[in-house]
């Protein structure tokens, strides 16, 4: 088959079609418009570039639709062409995405779009979402507001800024009740909460997890709570490497308590070996730090209710007067 025909075949068959035929299903909760996560048991493949590309977040494997066929079936390149040709015309199931708001990408820069969003305030929709539904304490929210790390997103969602060493916003994580994603046109770098010169560096996979860990630890003054936004770009790795190169730095892999979290932790350990800094691996009791924070909060509230019930019990048993 000529090169032109190969390219034509790659244009007509999506990676999603290959994965669906192979028994993978879309994980809607963990997907975004630009990165759709597919699962089959413990195997994970993320489809990008409008279905033309893919990567495995648990390894360095990535490529186009033909390399995906080869990876899943173990066939030769020539046989992969035949497999792909059989999928021409097959329309895979796709999640229906609903944008909470159409960003004005074409006429506003990342910095301008960030500045255009309102800051949180007590009682605002995003404040209530983060405090009441995500369990983040007000003290942590106030720290994030003061450092200009979070803003009001559309319909009560949260925008959590990724910034560079100079503090310039490069993009933001978007999280809400029914939505998760990353800013269109933005670049994942690092969400940073805490002292800019801190040497205790806690790396999580989501801004809400970074804030949750800060809440669980009481926001240690020597710590910088970081989020990669669920990605591992060369820019993110370079930013972590720069932080880890500080004198006396301790890099803490506070990634999720699952296989993907362990993969990220291994990558962080490699960086510490390269730069010669300290390393620790800490795992949340639940799958992630926010789930752990919510469990602790629920337990505390239950205990408080029990104590208040015990205090009130004698009064309830007081015999009627007269």
PDB file of C-alpha atoms in Angstrom:
ATOM      1  CA  UNK A   1       0.000   0.000   0.000  1.00  0.00           C
ATOM      2  CA  UNK A   2       1.363   3.409  -0.961  1.00  0.00           C
ATOM      3  CA  UNK A   3       2.055   6.095   1.608  1.00  0.00           C
ATOM      4  CA  UNK A   4      -0.858   8.170   0.344  1.00  0.00           C
ATOM      5  CA  UNK A   5      -3.223   5.241   0.817  1.00  0.00           C
ATOM      6  CA  UNK A   6      -1.904   4.592   4.318  1.00  0.00           C
ATOM      7  CA  UNK A   7      -2.523   8.217   5.293  1.00  0.00           C
ATOM      8  CA  UNK A   8      -6.008   8.059   3.777  1.00  0.00           C
ATOM      9  CA  UNK A   9      -6.747   4.951   5.852  1.00  0.00           C
ATOM     10  CA  UNK A  10      -5.527   6.658   9.031  1.00  0.00           C
ATOM     11  CA  UNK A  11      -7.823   9.610   8.303  1.00  0.00           C
ATOM     12  CA  UNK A  12     -10.870   7.356   7.931  1.00  0.00           C
ATOM     13  CA  UNK A  13     -10.429   5.141  10.998  1.00  0.00           C
ATOM     14  CA  UNK A  14     -10.361   6.565  14.521  1.00  0.00           C
ATOM     15  CA  UNK A  15      -8.537   5.177  17.519  1.00  0.00           C
ATOM     16  CA  UNK A  16     -11.884   5.128  19.331  1.00  0.00           C
ATOM     17  CA  UNK A  17     -13.240   2.638  16.789  1.00  0.00           C
ATOM     18  CA  UNK A  18     -10.275   0.330  17.345  1.00  0.00           C
ATOM     19  CA  UNK A  19     -10.699   0.486  21.111  1.00  0.00           C
ATOM     20  CA  UNK A  20     -14.452  -0.093  21.058  1.00  0.00           C
ATOM     21  CA  UNK A  21     -14.006  -3.153  18.843  1.00  0.00           C
ATOM     22  CA  UNK A  22     -11.356  -4.378  21.282  1.00  0.00           C
ATOM     23  CA  UNK A  23     -13.777  -4.166  24.208  1.00  0.00           C
ATOM     24  CA  UNK A  24     -12.746  -0.844  25.723  1.00  0.00           C
ATOM     25  CA  UNK A  25     -15.380   1.499  27.167  1.00  0.00           C
ATOM     26  CA  UNK A  26     -15.267   5.268  27.608  1.00  0.00           C
ATOM     27  CA  UNK A  27     -14.742   6.547  31.146  1.00  0.00           C
ATOM     28  CA  UNK A  28     -16.897   9.663  30.874  1.00  0.00           C
ATOM     29  CA  UNK A  29     -16.058  10.950  34.354  1.00  0.00           C
ATOM     30  CA  UNK A  30     -12.325  10.886  33.645  1.00  0.00           C
ATOM     31  CA  UNK A  31     -12.538  12.223  30.070  1.00  0.00           C
ATOM     32  CA  UNK A  32     -12.424  15.666  28.558  1.00  0.00           C
ATOM     33  CA  UNK A  33     -13.344  16.874  25.098  1.00  0.00           C
ATOM     34  CA  UNK A  34      -9.720  16.709  23.977  1.00  0.00           C
ATOM     35  CA  UNK A  35      -8.620  13.603  25.889  1.00  0.00           C
ATOM     36  CA  UNK A  36     -11.079  10.699  26.036  1.00  0.00           C
ATOM     37  CA  UNK A  37     -10.131   7.939  28.470  1.00  0.00           C
ATOM     38  CA  UNK A  38     -10.954   4.348  27.465  1.00  0.00           C
ATOM     39  CA  UNK A  39     -10.770   1.434  29.915  1.00  0.00           C
ATOM     40  CA  UNK A  40     -10.725  -2.351  29.638  1.00  0.00           C
ATOM     41  CA  UNK A  41     -10.105  -3.822  33.056  1.00  0.00           C
ATOM     42  CA  UNK A  42      -6.849  -2.274  34.301  1.00  0.00           C
ATOM     43  CA  UNK A  43      -5.792  -1.210  30.799  1.00  0.00           C
ATOM     44  CA  UNK A  44      -6.166   2.488  29.978  1.00  0.00           C
ATOM     45  CA  UNK A  45      -5.771   4.247  26.631  1.00  0.00           C
ATOM     46  CA  UNK A  46      -6.391   7.964  26.158  1.00  0.00           C
ATOM     47  CA  UNK A  47      -7.463   9.125  22.703  1.00  0.00           C
ATOM     48  CA  UNK A  48      -6.324  12.578  21.592  1.00  0.00           C
ATOM     49  CA  UNK A  49      -6.072  14.730  18.468  1.00  0.00           C
ATOM     50  CA  UNK A  50      -9.705  14.209  17.556  1.00  0.00           C
ATOM     51  CA  UNK A  51      -9.335  10.429  17.476  1.00  0.00           C
ATOM     52  CA  UNK A  52      -6.140  10.381  15.411  1.00  0.00           C
ATOM     53  CA  UNK A  53      -3.706   9.785  18.259  1.00  0.00           C
ATOM     54  CA  UNK A  54      -3.457   7.896  21.534  1.00  0.00           C
ATOM     55  CA  UNK A  55      -1.217   7.317  24.526  1.00  0.00           C
ATOM     56  CA  UNK A  56      -1.016   4.984  27.491  1.00  0.00           C
ATOM     57  CA  UNK A  57      -0.787   7.008  30.750  1.00  0.00           C
ATOM     58  CA  UNK A  58       0.713   3.977  32.472  1.00  0.00           C
ATOM     59  CA  UNK A  59       3.691   3.750  30.113  1.00  0.00           C
ATOM     60  CA  UNK A  60       5.460   5.761  27.414  1.00  0.00           C
ATOM     61  CA  UNK A  61       3.503   4.077  24.601  1.00  0.00           C
ATOM     62  CA  UNK A  62       1.765   6.376  22.108  1.00  0.00           C
ATOM     63  CA  UNK A  63       1.121   6.725  18.399  1.00  0.00           C
ATOM     64  CA  UNK A  64      -1.478   6.659  15.632  1.00  0.00           C
ATOM     65  CA  UNK A  65      -4.334   4.291  14.856  1.00  0.00           C
ATOM     66  CA  UNK A  66      -2.100   1.710  13.154  1.00  0.00           C
ATOM     67  CA  UNK A  67       0.334   1.498  16.042  1.00  0.00           C
ATOM     68  CA  UNK A  68      -2.672   1.109  18.336  1.00  0.00           C
ATOM     69  CA  UNK A  69      -3.903  -1.868  16.310  1.00  0.00           C
ATOM     70  CA  UNK A  70      -0.450  -3.422  16.517  1.00  0.00           C
ATOM     71  CA  UNK A  71      -0.262  -2.844  20.271  1.00  0.00           C
ATOM     72  CA  UNK A  72      -3.650  -4.426  20.945  1.00  0.00           C
ATOM     73  CA  UNK A  73      -3.373  -7.366  18.561  1.00  0.00           C
ATOM     74  CA  UNK A  74       0.351  -8.028  18.239  1.00  0.00           C
ATOM     75  CA  UNK A  75       0.136  -8.164  14.428  1.00  0.00           C
ATOM     76  CA  UNK A  76       2.608  -6.835  11.868  1.00  0.00           C
ATOM     77  CA  UNK A  77       2.225  -3.441  10.237  1.00  0.00           C
ATOM     78  CA  UNK A  78       0.822  -5.024   7.085  1.00  0.00           C
ATOM     79  CA  UNK A  79      -1.752  -6.969   9.074  1.00  0.00           C
ATOM     80  CA  UNK A  80      -2.634  -3.809  11.011  1.00  0.00           C
ATOM     81  CA  UNK A  81      -3.547  -2.174   7.697  1.00  0.00           C
ATOM     82  CA  UNK A  82      -6.035  -4.971   7.032  1.00  0.00           C
ATOM     83  CA  UNK A  83      -7.523  -4.701  10.527  1.00  0.00           C
ATOM     84  CA  UNK A  84      -7.918  -0.939  10.168  1.00  0.00           C
ATOM     85  CA  UNK A  85      -9.465  -1.229   6.707  1.00  0.00           C
ATOM     86  CA  UNK A  86     -12.160  -3.480   8.178  1.00  0.00           C
ATOM     87  CA  UNK A  87     -13.208  -0.600  10.435  1.00  0.00           C
ATOM     88  CA  UNK A  88     -13.842   1.925   7.657  1.00  0.00           C
ATOM     89  CA  UNK A  89     -17.364   3.191   8.091  1.00  0.00           C
ATOM     90  CA  UNK A  90     -17.633   1.986  11.698  1.00  0.00           C
ATOM     91  CA  UNK A  91     -18.853   4.842  13.921  1.00  0.00           C
ATOM     92  CA  UNK A  92     -17.753   4.387  17.523  1.00  0.00           C
ATOM     93  CA  UNK A  93     -19.813   5.542  20.493  1.00  0.00           C
ATOM     94  CA  UNK A  94     -18.723   8.949  21.711  1.00  0.00           C
ATOM     95  CA  UNK A  95     -19.728  10.882  24.825  1.00  0.00           C
ATOM     96  CA  UNK A  96     -21.893  13.907  24.204  1.00  0.00           C
ATOM     97  CA  UNK A  97     -20.007  16.901  25.509  1.00  0.00           C
ATOM     98  CA  UNK A  98     -21.792  20.037  26.659  1.00  0.00           C
ATOM     99  CA  UNK A  99     -19.597  23.025  27.273  1.00  0.00           C
ATOM    100  CA  UNK A 100     -20.610  24.946  30.371  1.00  0.00           C
ATOM    101  CA  UNK A 101     -19.632  28.085  28.511  1.00  0.00           C
ATOM    102  CA  UNK A 102     -18.054  28.905  25.168  1.00  0.00           C
ATOM    103  CA  UNK A 103     -14.708  30.512  25.901  1.00  0.00           C
ATOM    104  CA  UNK A 104     -13.952  33.512  23.781  1.00  0.00           C
ATOM    105  CA  UNK A 105     -10.750  31.889  22.558  1.00  0.00           C
ATOM    106  CA  UNK A 106     -10.273  33.878  19.398  1.00  0.00           C
ATOM    107  CA  UNK A 107     -10.384  37.364  20.863  1.00  0.00           C
ATOM    108  CA  UNK A 108      -8.989  36.863  24.382  1.00  0.00           C
ATOM    109  CA  UNK A 109      -5.617  35.658  25.597  1.00  0.00           C
ATOM    110  CA  UNK A 110      -5.207  33.144  28.413  1.00  0.00           C
ATOM    111  CA  UNK A 111      -4.266  35.946  30.822  1.00  0.00           C
ATOM    112  CA  UNK A 112      -7.255  38.057  29.775  1.00  0.00           C
ATOM    113  CA  UNK A 113      -9.690  35.169  30.080  1.00  0.00           C
ATOM    114  CA  UNK A 114      -8.402  34.390  33.561  1.00  0.00           C
ATOM    115  CA  UNK A 115      -8.634  38.009  34.637  1.00  0.00           C
ATOM    116  CA  UNK A 116     -12.150  38.231  33.239  1.00  0.00           C
ATOM    117  CA  UNK A 117     -13.444  35.609  35.702  1.00  0.00           C
ATOM    118  CA  UNK A 118     -14.570  36.713  39.155  1.00  0.00           C
ATOM    119  CA  UNK A 119     -12.754  35.735  42.339  1.00  0.00           C
ATOM    120  CA  UNK A 120     -14.589  33.506  44.791  1.00  0.00           C
ATOM    121  CA  UNK A 121     -16.408  35.049  47.742  1.00  0.00           C
ATOM    122  CA  UNK A 122     -18.149  33.449  50.737  1.00  0.00           C
ATOM    123  CA  UNK A 123     -21.510  32.138  49.585  1.00  0.00           C
ATOM    124  CA  UNK A 124     -20.755  32.228  45.855  1.00  0.00           C
ATOM    125  CA  UNK A 125     -21.717  29.199  43.756  1.00  0.00           C
ATOM    126  CA  UNK A 126     -18.125  27.989  43.415  1.00  0.00           C
ATOM    127  CA  UNK A 127     -17.437  28.620  47.107  1.00  0.00           C
ATOM    128  CA  UNK A 128     -20.430  26.433  48.021  1.00  0.00           C
ATOM    129  CA  UNK A 129     -19.356  23.730  45.570  1.00  0.00           C
ATOM    130  CA  UNK A 130     -15.824  23.529  46.978  1.00  0.00           C
ATOM    131  CA  UNK A 131     -16.805  23.878  50.641  1.00  0.00           C
ATOM    132  CA  UNK A 132     -20.067  21.924  50.808  1.00  0.00           C
ATOM    133  CA  UNK A 133     -19.627  19.270  48.105  1.00  0.00           C
ATOM    134  CA  UNK A 134     -15.851  18.854  48.038  1.00  0.00           C
ATOM    135  CA  UNK A 135     -15.314  19.420  51.755  1.00  0.00           C
ATOM    136  CA  UNK A 136     -12.540  22.017  51.425  1.00  0.00           C
ATOM    137  CA  UNK A 137     -12.262  24.153  54.581  1.00  0.00           C
ATOM    138  CA  UNK A 138     -12.688  27.895  54.324  1.00  0.00           C
ATOM    139  CA  UNK A 139      -9.107  28.548  55.470  1.00  0.00           C
ATOM    140  CA  UNK A 140      -7.707  26.674  52.453  1.00  0.00           C
ATOM    141  CA  UNK A 141     -10.128  28.413  50.092  1.00  0.00           C
ATOM    142  CA  UNK A 142      -9.055  31.802  51.451  1.00  0.00           C
ATOM    143  CA  UNK A 143      -5.380  30.899  50.937  1.00  0.00           C
ATOM    144  CA  UNK A 144      -6.085  29.890  47.327  1.00  0.00           C
ATOM    145  CA  UNK A 145      -8.051  33.096  46.720  1.00  0.00           C
ATOM    146  CA  UNK A 146      -5.354  35.249  48.294  1.00  0.00           C
ATOM    147  CA  UNK A 147      -2.715  33.636  46.060  1.00  0.00           C
ATOM    148  CA  UNK A 148      -5.069  34.030  43.044  1.00  0.00           C
ATOM    149  CA  UNK A 149      -5.045  30.318  42.307  1.00  0.00           C
ATOM    150  CA  UNK A 150      -8.799  29.760  41.890  1.00  0.00           C
ATOM    151  CA  UNK A 151     -11.562  31.669  40.138  1.00  0.00           C
ATOM    152  CA  UNK A 152     -15.285  31.321  39.530  1.00  0.00           C
ATOM    153  CA  UNK A 153     -15.978  29.195  36.471  1.00  0.00           C
ATOM    154  CA  UNK A 154     -19.325  28.994  34.665  1.00  0.00           C
ATOM    155  CA  UNK A 155     -22.306  27.559  36.544  1.00  0.00           C
ATOM    156  CA  UNK A 156     -20.545  27.142  39.872  1.00  0.00           C
ATOM    157  CA  UNK A 157     -17.507  25.329  38.492  1.00  0.00           C
ATOM    158  CA  UNK A 158     -13.933  26.072  39.551  1.00  0.00           C
ATOM    159  CA  UNK A 159     -10.983  27.292  37.542  1.00  0.00           C
ATOM    160  CA  UNK A 160      -7.627  26.406  39.138  1.00  0.00           C
ATOM    161  CA  UNK A 161      -4.643  28.189  37.604  1.00  0.00           C
ATOM    162  CA  UNK A 162      -1.483  26.545  36.320  1.00  0.00           C
ATOM    163  CA  UNK A 163       1.375  29.029  36.566  1.00  0.00           C
ATOM    164  CA  UNK A 164       5.019  29.248  35.622  1.00  0.00           C
ATOM    165  CA  UNK A 165       7.976  30.179  37.841  1.00  0.00           C
ATOM    166  CA  UNK A 166       7.152  33.871  37.464  1.00  0.00           C
ATOM    167  CA  UNK A 167       3.521  33.323  38.468  1.00  0.00           C
ATOM    168  CA  UNK A 168       2.072  33.890  34.998  1.00  0.00           C
ATOM    169  CA  UNK A 169      -1.082  31.895  34.262  1.00  0.00           C
ATOM    170  CA  UNK A 170      -0.563  29.341  31.470  1.00  0.00           C
ATOM    171  CA  UNK A 171      -3.968  27.661  31.708  1.00  0.00           C
ATOM    172  CA  UNK A 172      -6.349  26.218  34.280  1.00  0.00           C
ATOM    173  CA  UNK A 173      -8.020  23.054  35.425  1.00  0.00           C
ATOM    174  CA  UNK A 174     -11.810  23.187  35.130  1.00  0.00           C
ATOM    175  CA  UNK A 175     -13.853  21.241  37.688  1.00  0.00           C
ATOM    176  CA  UNK A 176     -17.571  21.230  38.416  1.00  0.00           C
ATOM    177  CA  UNK A 177     -20.446  18.947  39.334  1.00  0.00           C
ATOM    178  CA  UNK A 178     -20.888  17.771  35.746  1.00  0.00           C
ATOM    179  CA  UNK A 179     -17.704  18.923  34.073  1.00  0.00           C
ATOM    180  CA  UNK A 180     -13.956  18.448  34.136  1.00  0.00           C
ATOM    181  CA  UNK A 181     -11.425  19.620  31.594  1.00  0.00           C
ATOM    182  CA  UNK A 182      -8.584  22.017  30.894  1.00  0.00           C
ATOM    183  CA  UNK A 183      -8.685  25.466  29.399  1.00  0.00           C
ATOM    184  CA  UNK A 184      -8.921  25.569  25.609  1.00  0.00           C
ATOM    185  CA  UNK A 185      -5.665  26.981  24.276  1.00  0.00           C
ATOM    186  CA  UNK A 186      -3.988  26.745  27.682  1.00  0.00           C
ATOM    187  CA  UNK A 187      -0.852  24.816  28.647  1.00  0.00           C
ATOM    188  CA  UNK A 188      -0.595  22.391  31.553  1.00  0.00           C
ATOM    189  CA  UNK A 189       2.309  23.260  33.794  1.00  0.00           C
ATOM    190  CA  UNK A 190       1.691  23.168  37.559  1.00  0.00           C
ATOM    191  CA  UNK A 191      -0.999  24.361  39.958  1.00  0.00           C
ATOM    192  CA  UNK A 192       0.889  25.787  42.937  1.00  0.00           C
ATOM    193  CA  UNK A 193      -0.475  26.540  46.408  1.00  0.00           C
ATOM    194  CA  UNK A 194       1.803  27.610  49.239  1.00  0.00           C
ATOM    195  CA  UNK A 195       5.140  29.369  49.654  1.00  0.00           C
ATOM    196  CA  UNK A 196       6.874  29.922  46.343  1.00  0.00           C
ATOM    197  CA  UNK A 197      10.279  29.186  47.938  1.00  0.00           C
ATOM    198  CA  UNK A 198       9.177  26.037  49.789  1.00  0.00           C
ATOM    199  CA  UNK A 199      11.445  22.980  49.681  1.00  0.00           C
ATOM    200  CA  UNK A 200       8.803  20.396  50.635  1.00  0.00           C
ATOM    201  CA  UNK A 201       7.103  19.721  47.296  1.00  0.00           C
ATOM    202  CA  UNK A 202       3.862  17.695  47.345  1.00  0.00           C
ATOM    203  CA  UNK A 203       2.840  16.595  43.851  1.00  0.00           C
ATOM    204  CA  UNK A 204      -0.786  15.517  43.269  1.00  0.00           C
ATOM    205  CA  UNK A 205      -2.807  14.869  40.112  1.00  0.00           C
ATOM    206  CA  UNK A 206      -5.542  17.511  40.554  1.00  0.00           C
ATOM    207  CA  UNK A 207      -5.822  20.971  42.066  1.00  0.00           C
ATOM    208  CA  UNK A 208      -8.676  19.847  44.328  1.00  0.00           C
ATOM    209  CA  UNK A 209      -6.443  17.040  45.587  1.00  0.00           C
ATOM    210  CA  UNK A 210      -3.601  19.509  46.222  1.00  0.00           C
ATOM    211  CA  UNK A 211      -5.945  21.708  48.282  1.00  0.00           C
ATOM    212  CA  UNK A 212      -7.361  18.640  50.040  1.00  0.00           C
ATOM    213  CA  UNK A 213      -3.883  17.465  51.050  1.00  0.00           C
ATOM    214  CA  UNK A 214      -3.122  20.968  52.321  1.00  0.00           C
ATOM    215  CA  UNK A 215      -6.307  20.797  54.413  1.00  0.00           C
ATOM    216  CA  UNK A 216      -5.443  17.366  55.839  1.00  0.00           C
ATOM    217  CA  UNK A 217      -1.933  18.542  56.761  1.00  0.00           C
ATOM    218  CA  UNK A 218      -3.033  21.909  58.094  1.00  0.00           C
ATOM    219  CA  UNK A 219      -1.208  23.705  55.246  1.00  0.00           C
ATOM    220  CA  UNK A 220       2.369  23.237  56.403  1.00  0.00           C
ATOM    221  CA  UNK A 221       4.314  26.507  56.026  1.00  0.00           C
ATOM    222  CA  UNK A 222       7.337  24.777  54.468  1.00  0.00           C
ATOM    223  CA  UNK A 223       5.274  23.110  51.759  1.00  0.00           C
ATOM    224  CA  UNK A 224       4.239  23.822  48.193  1.00  0.00           C
ATOM    225  CA  UNK A 225       1.181  21.853  47.108  1.00  0.00           C
ATOM    226  CA  UNK A 226       1.270  21.062  43.402  1.00  0.00           C
ATOM    227  CA  UNK A 227      -0.979  19.533  40.756  1.00  0.00           C
ATOM    228  CA  UNK A 228      -0.042  18.267  37.320  1.00  0.00           C
ATOM    229  CA  UNK A 229      -3.678  18.418  36.199  1.00  0.00           C
ATOM    230  CA  UNK A 230      -3.656  14.716  35.388  1.00  0.00           C
ATOM    231  CA  UNK A 231      -1.040  15.165  32.680  1.00  0.00           C
ATOM    232  CA  UNK A 232       2.674  14.606  32.291  1.00  0.00           C
ATOM    233  CA  UNK A 233       3.916  16.951  29.601  1.00  0.00           C
ATOM    234  CA  UNK A 234       7.607  17.720  29.031  1.00  0.00           C
ATOM    235  CA  UNK A 235       6.915  21.232  30.378  1.00  0.00           C
ATOM    236  CA  UNK A 236       5.432  19.798  33.577  1.00  0.00           C
ATOM    237  CA  UNK A 237       8.372  17.446  34.053  1.00  0.00           C
ATOM    238  CA  UNK A 238      10.803  20.340  33.491  1.00  0.00           C
ATOM    239  CA  UNK A 239       8.972  22.515  36.034  1.00  0.00           C
ATOM    240  CA  UNK A 240       9.091  19.738  38.648  1.00  0.00           C
ATOM    241  CA  UNK A 241      12.753  19.120  37.913  1.00  0.00           C
ATOM    242  CA  UNK A 242      13.498  22.819  38.455  1.00  0.00           C
ATOM    243  CA  UNK A 243      11.709  22.850  41.816  1.00  0.00           C
ATOM    244  CA  UNK A 244      13.383  19.619  42.904  1.00  0.00           C
ATOM    245  CA  UNK A 245      16.772  21.142  42.140  1.00  0.00           C
ATOM    246  CA  UNK A 246      16.449  23.555  45.061  1.00  0.00           C
ATOM    247  CA  UNK A 247      18.875  23.083  47.923  1.00  0.00           C
ATOM    248  CA  UNK A 248      17.376  20.782  50.542  1.00  0.00           C
ATOM    249  CA  UNK A 249      14.342  19.913  48.411  1.00  0.00           C
ATOM    250  CA  UNK A 250      12.108  16.982  49.345  1.00  0.00           C
ATOM    251  CA  UNK A 251       9.855  15.746  46.548  1.00  0.00           C
ATOM    252  CA  UNK A 252       6.755  13.961  47.800  1.00  0.00           C
ATOM    253  CA  UNK A 253       4.806  11.811  45.347  1.00  0.00           C
ATOM    254  CA  UNK A 254       1.265  12.370  46.649  1.00  0.00           C
ATOM    255  CA  UNK A 255      -0.395  10.959  43.546  1.00  0.00           C
ATOM    256  CA  UNK A 256      -3.548   8.826  43.564  1.00  0.00           C
ATOM    257  CA  UNK A 257      -3.744   5.470  45.290  1.00  0.00           C
ATOM    258  CA  UNK A 258      -4.120   3.432  42.093  1.00  0.00           C
ATOM    259  CA  UNK A 259      -2.040   2.059  39.234  1.00  0.00           C
ATOM    260  CA  UNK A 260      -1.855   5.378  37.393  1.00  0.00           C
ATOM    261  CA  UNK A 261      -0.793   7.130  40.595  1.00  0.00           C
ATOM    262  CA  UNK A 262       1.998   4.598  41.052  1.00  0.00           C
ATOM    263  CA  UNK A 263       3.177   5.217  37.498  1.00  0.00           C
ATOM    264  CA  UNK A 264       3.391   8.959  38.140  1.00  0.00           C
ATOM    265  CA  UNK A 265       5.163   8.316  41.446  1.00  0.00           C
ATOM    266  CA  UNK A 266       7.805   6.276  39.637  1.00  0.00           C
ATOM    267  CA  UNK A 267       8.377   9.138  37.210  1.00  0.00           C
ATOM    268  CA  UNK A 268       8.803  11.530  40.121  1.00  0.00           C
ATOM    269  CA  UNK A 269      11.313   9.187  41.744  1.00  0.00           C
ATOM    270  CA  UNK A 270      13.345   9.171  38.532  1.00  0.00           C
ATOM    271  CA  UNK A 271      13.517  12.980  38.685  1.00  0.00           C
ATOM    272  CA  UNK A 272      14.771  12.900  42.286  1.00  0.00           C
ATOM    273  CA  UNK A 273      17.531  10.532  41.270  1.00  0.00           C
ATOM    274  CA  UNK A 274      18.513  12.862  38.446  1.00  0.00           C
ATOM    275  CA  UNK A 275      18.719  15.983  40.615  1.00  0.00           C
ATOM    276  CA  UNK A 276      19.749  14.329  43.887  1.00  0.00           C
ATOM    277  CA  UNK A 277      16.949  15.527  46.148  1.00  0.00           C
ATOM    278  CA  UNK A 278      14.955  13.671  48.791  1.00  0.00           C
ATOM    279  CA  UNK A 279      11.946  11.539  47.908  1.00  0.00           C
ATOM    280  CA  UNK A 280       8.879  10.175  49.703  1.00  0.00           C
ATOM    281  CA  UNK A 281       5.797   8.336  48.500  1.00  0.00           C
ATOM    282  CA  UNK A 282       2.582   9.065  50.422  1.00  0.00           C
ATOM    283  CA  UNK A 283      -0.791   7.591  49.480  1.00  0.00           C
ATOM    284  CA  UNK A 284      -4.281   8.789  50.351  1.00  0.00           C
ATOM    285  CA  UNK A 285      -6.392   6.396  52.413  1.00  0.00           C
ATOM    286  CA  UNK A 286      -9.009   6.579  49.651  1.00  0.00           C
ATOM    287  CA  UNK A 287      -8.374   6.645  45.897  1.00  0.00           C
ATOM    288  CA  UNK A 288      -7.451  10.351  46.057  1.00  0.00           C
ATOM    289  CA  UNK A 289      -6.933  13.091  48.642  1.00  0.00           C
ATOM    290  CA  UNK A 290     -10.319  14.736  48.189  1.00  0.00           C
ATOM    291  CA  UNK A 291     -12.113  11.461  48.821  1.00  0.00           C
ATOM    292  CA  UNK A 292      -9.935  11.047  51.914  1.00  0.00           C
ATOM    293  CA  UNK A 293     -10.736  14.564  53.113  1.00  0.00           C
ATOM    294  CA  UNK A 294     -14.458  13.996  52.671  1.00  0.00           C
ATOM    295  CA  UNK A 295     -14.232  10.733  54.615  1.00  0.00           C
ATOM    296  CA  UNK A 296     -12.424  12.462  57.484  1.00  0.00           C
ATOM    297  CA  UNK A 297     -14.945  15.322  57.466  1.00  0.00           C
ATOM    298  CA  UNK A 298     -17.875  12.906  57.550  1.00  0.00           C
ATOM    299  CA  UNK A 299     -16.267  10.994  60.431  1.00  0.00           C
ATOM    300  CA  UNK A 300     -15.646  14.223  62.371  1.00  0.00           C
ATOM    301  CA  UNK A 301     -19.240  15.331  61.867  1.00  0.00           C
ATOM    302  CA  UNK A 302     -20.529  11.940  63.008  1.00  0.00           C
ATOM    303  CA  UNK A 303     -18.372  12.107  66.131  1.00  0.00           C
ATOM    304  CA  UNK A 304     -19.504  15.657  66.836  1.00  0.00           C
ATOM    305  CA  UNK A 305     -23.115  14.617  66.491  1.00  0.00           C
ATOM    306  CA  UNK A 306     -22.555  11.706  68.849  1.00  0.00           C
ATOM    307  CA  UNK A 307     -20.920  13.921  71.462  1.00  0.00           C
ATOM    308  CA  UNK A 308     -23.693  16.490  71.224  1.00  0.00           C
ATOM    309  CA  UNK A 309     -26.233  13.688  71.557  1.00  0.00           C
ATOM    310  CA  UNK A 310     -24.500  12.357  74.660  1.00  0.00           C
ATOM    311  CA  UNK A 311     -24.426  15.820  76.221  1.00  0.00           C
ATOM    312  CA  UNK A 312     -28.093  16.350  75.538  1.00  0.00           C
ATOM    313  CA  UNK A 313     -29.203  12.927  76.787  1.00  0.00           C
ATOM    314  CA  UNK A 314     -29.552  13.714  80.526  1.00  0.00           C
ATOM    315  CA  UNK A 315     -31.807  16.673  79.748  1.00  0.00           C
ATOM    316  CA  UNK A 316     -33.973  14.466  77.589  1.00  0.00           C
ATOM    317  CA  UNK A 317     -34.448  12.098  80.521  1.00  0.00           C
ATOM    318  CA  UNK A 318     -35.231  14.823  83.054  1.00  0.00           C
ATOM    319  CA  UNK A 319     -38.552  13.998  84.674  1.00  0.00           C
ATOM    320  CA  UNK A 320     -41.436  16.370  84.046  1.00  0.00           C
ATOM    321  CA  UNK A 321     -41.822  19.170  86.582  1.00  0.00           C
ATOM    322  CA  UNK A 322     -44.833  19.466  88.811  1.00  0.00           C
TER     323      UNK A 322
END
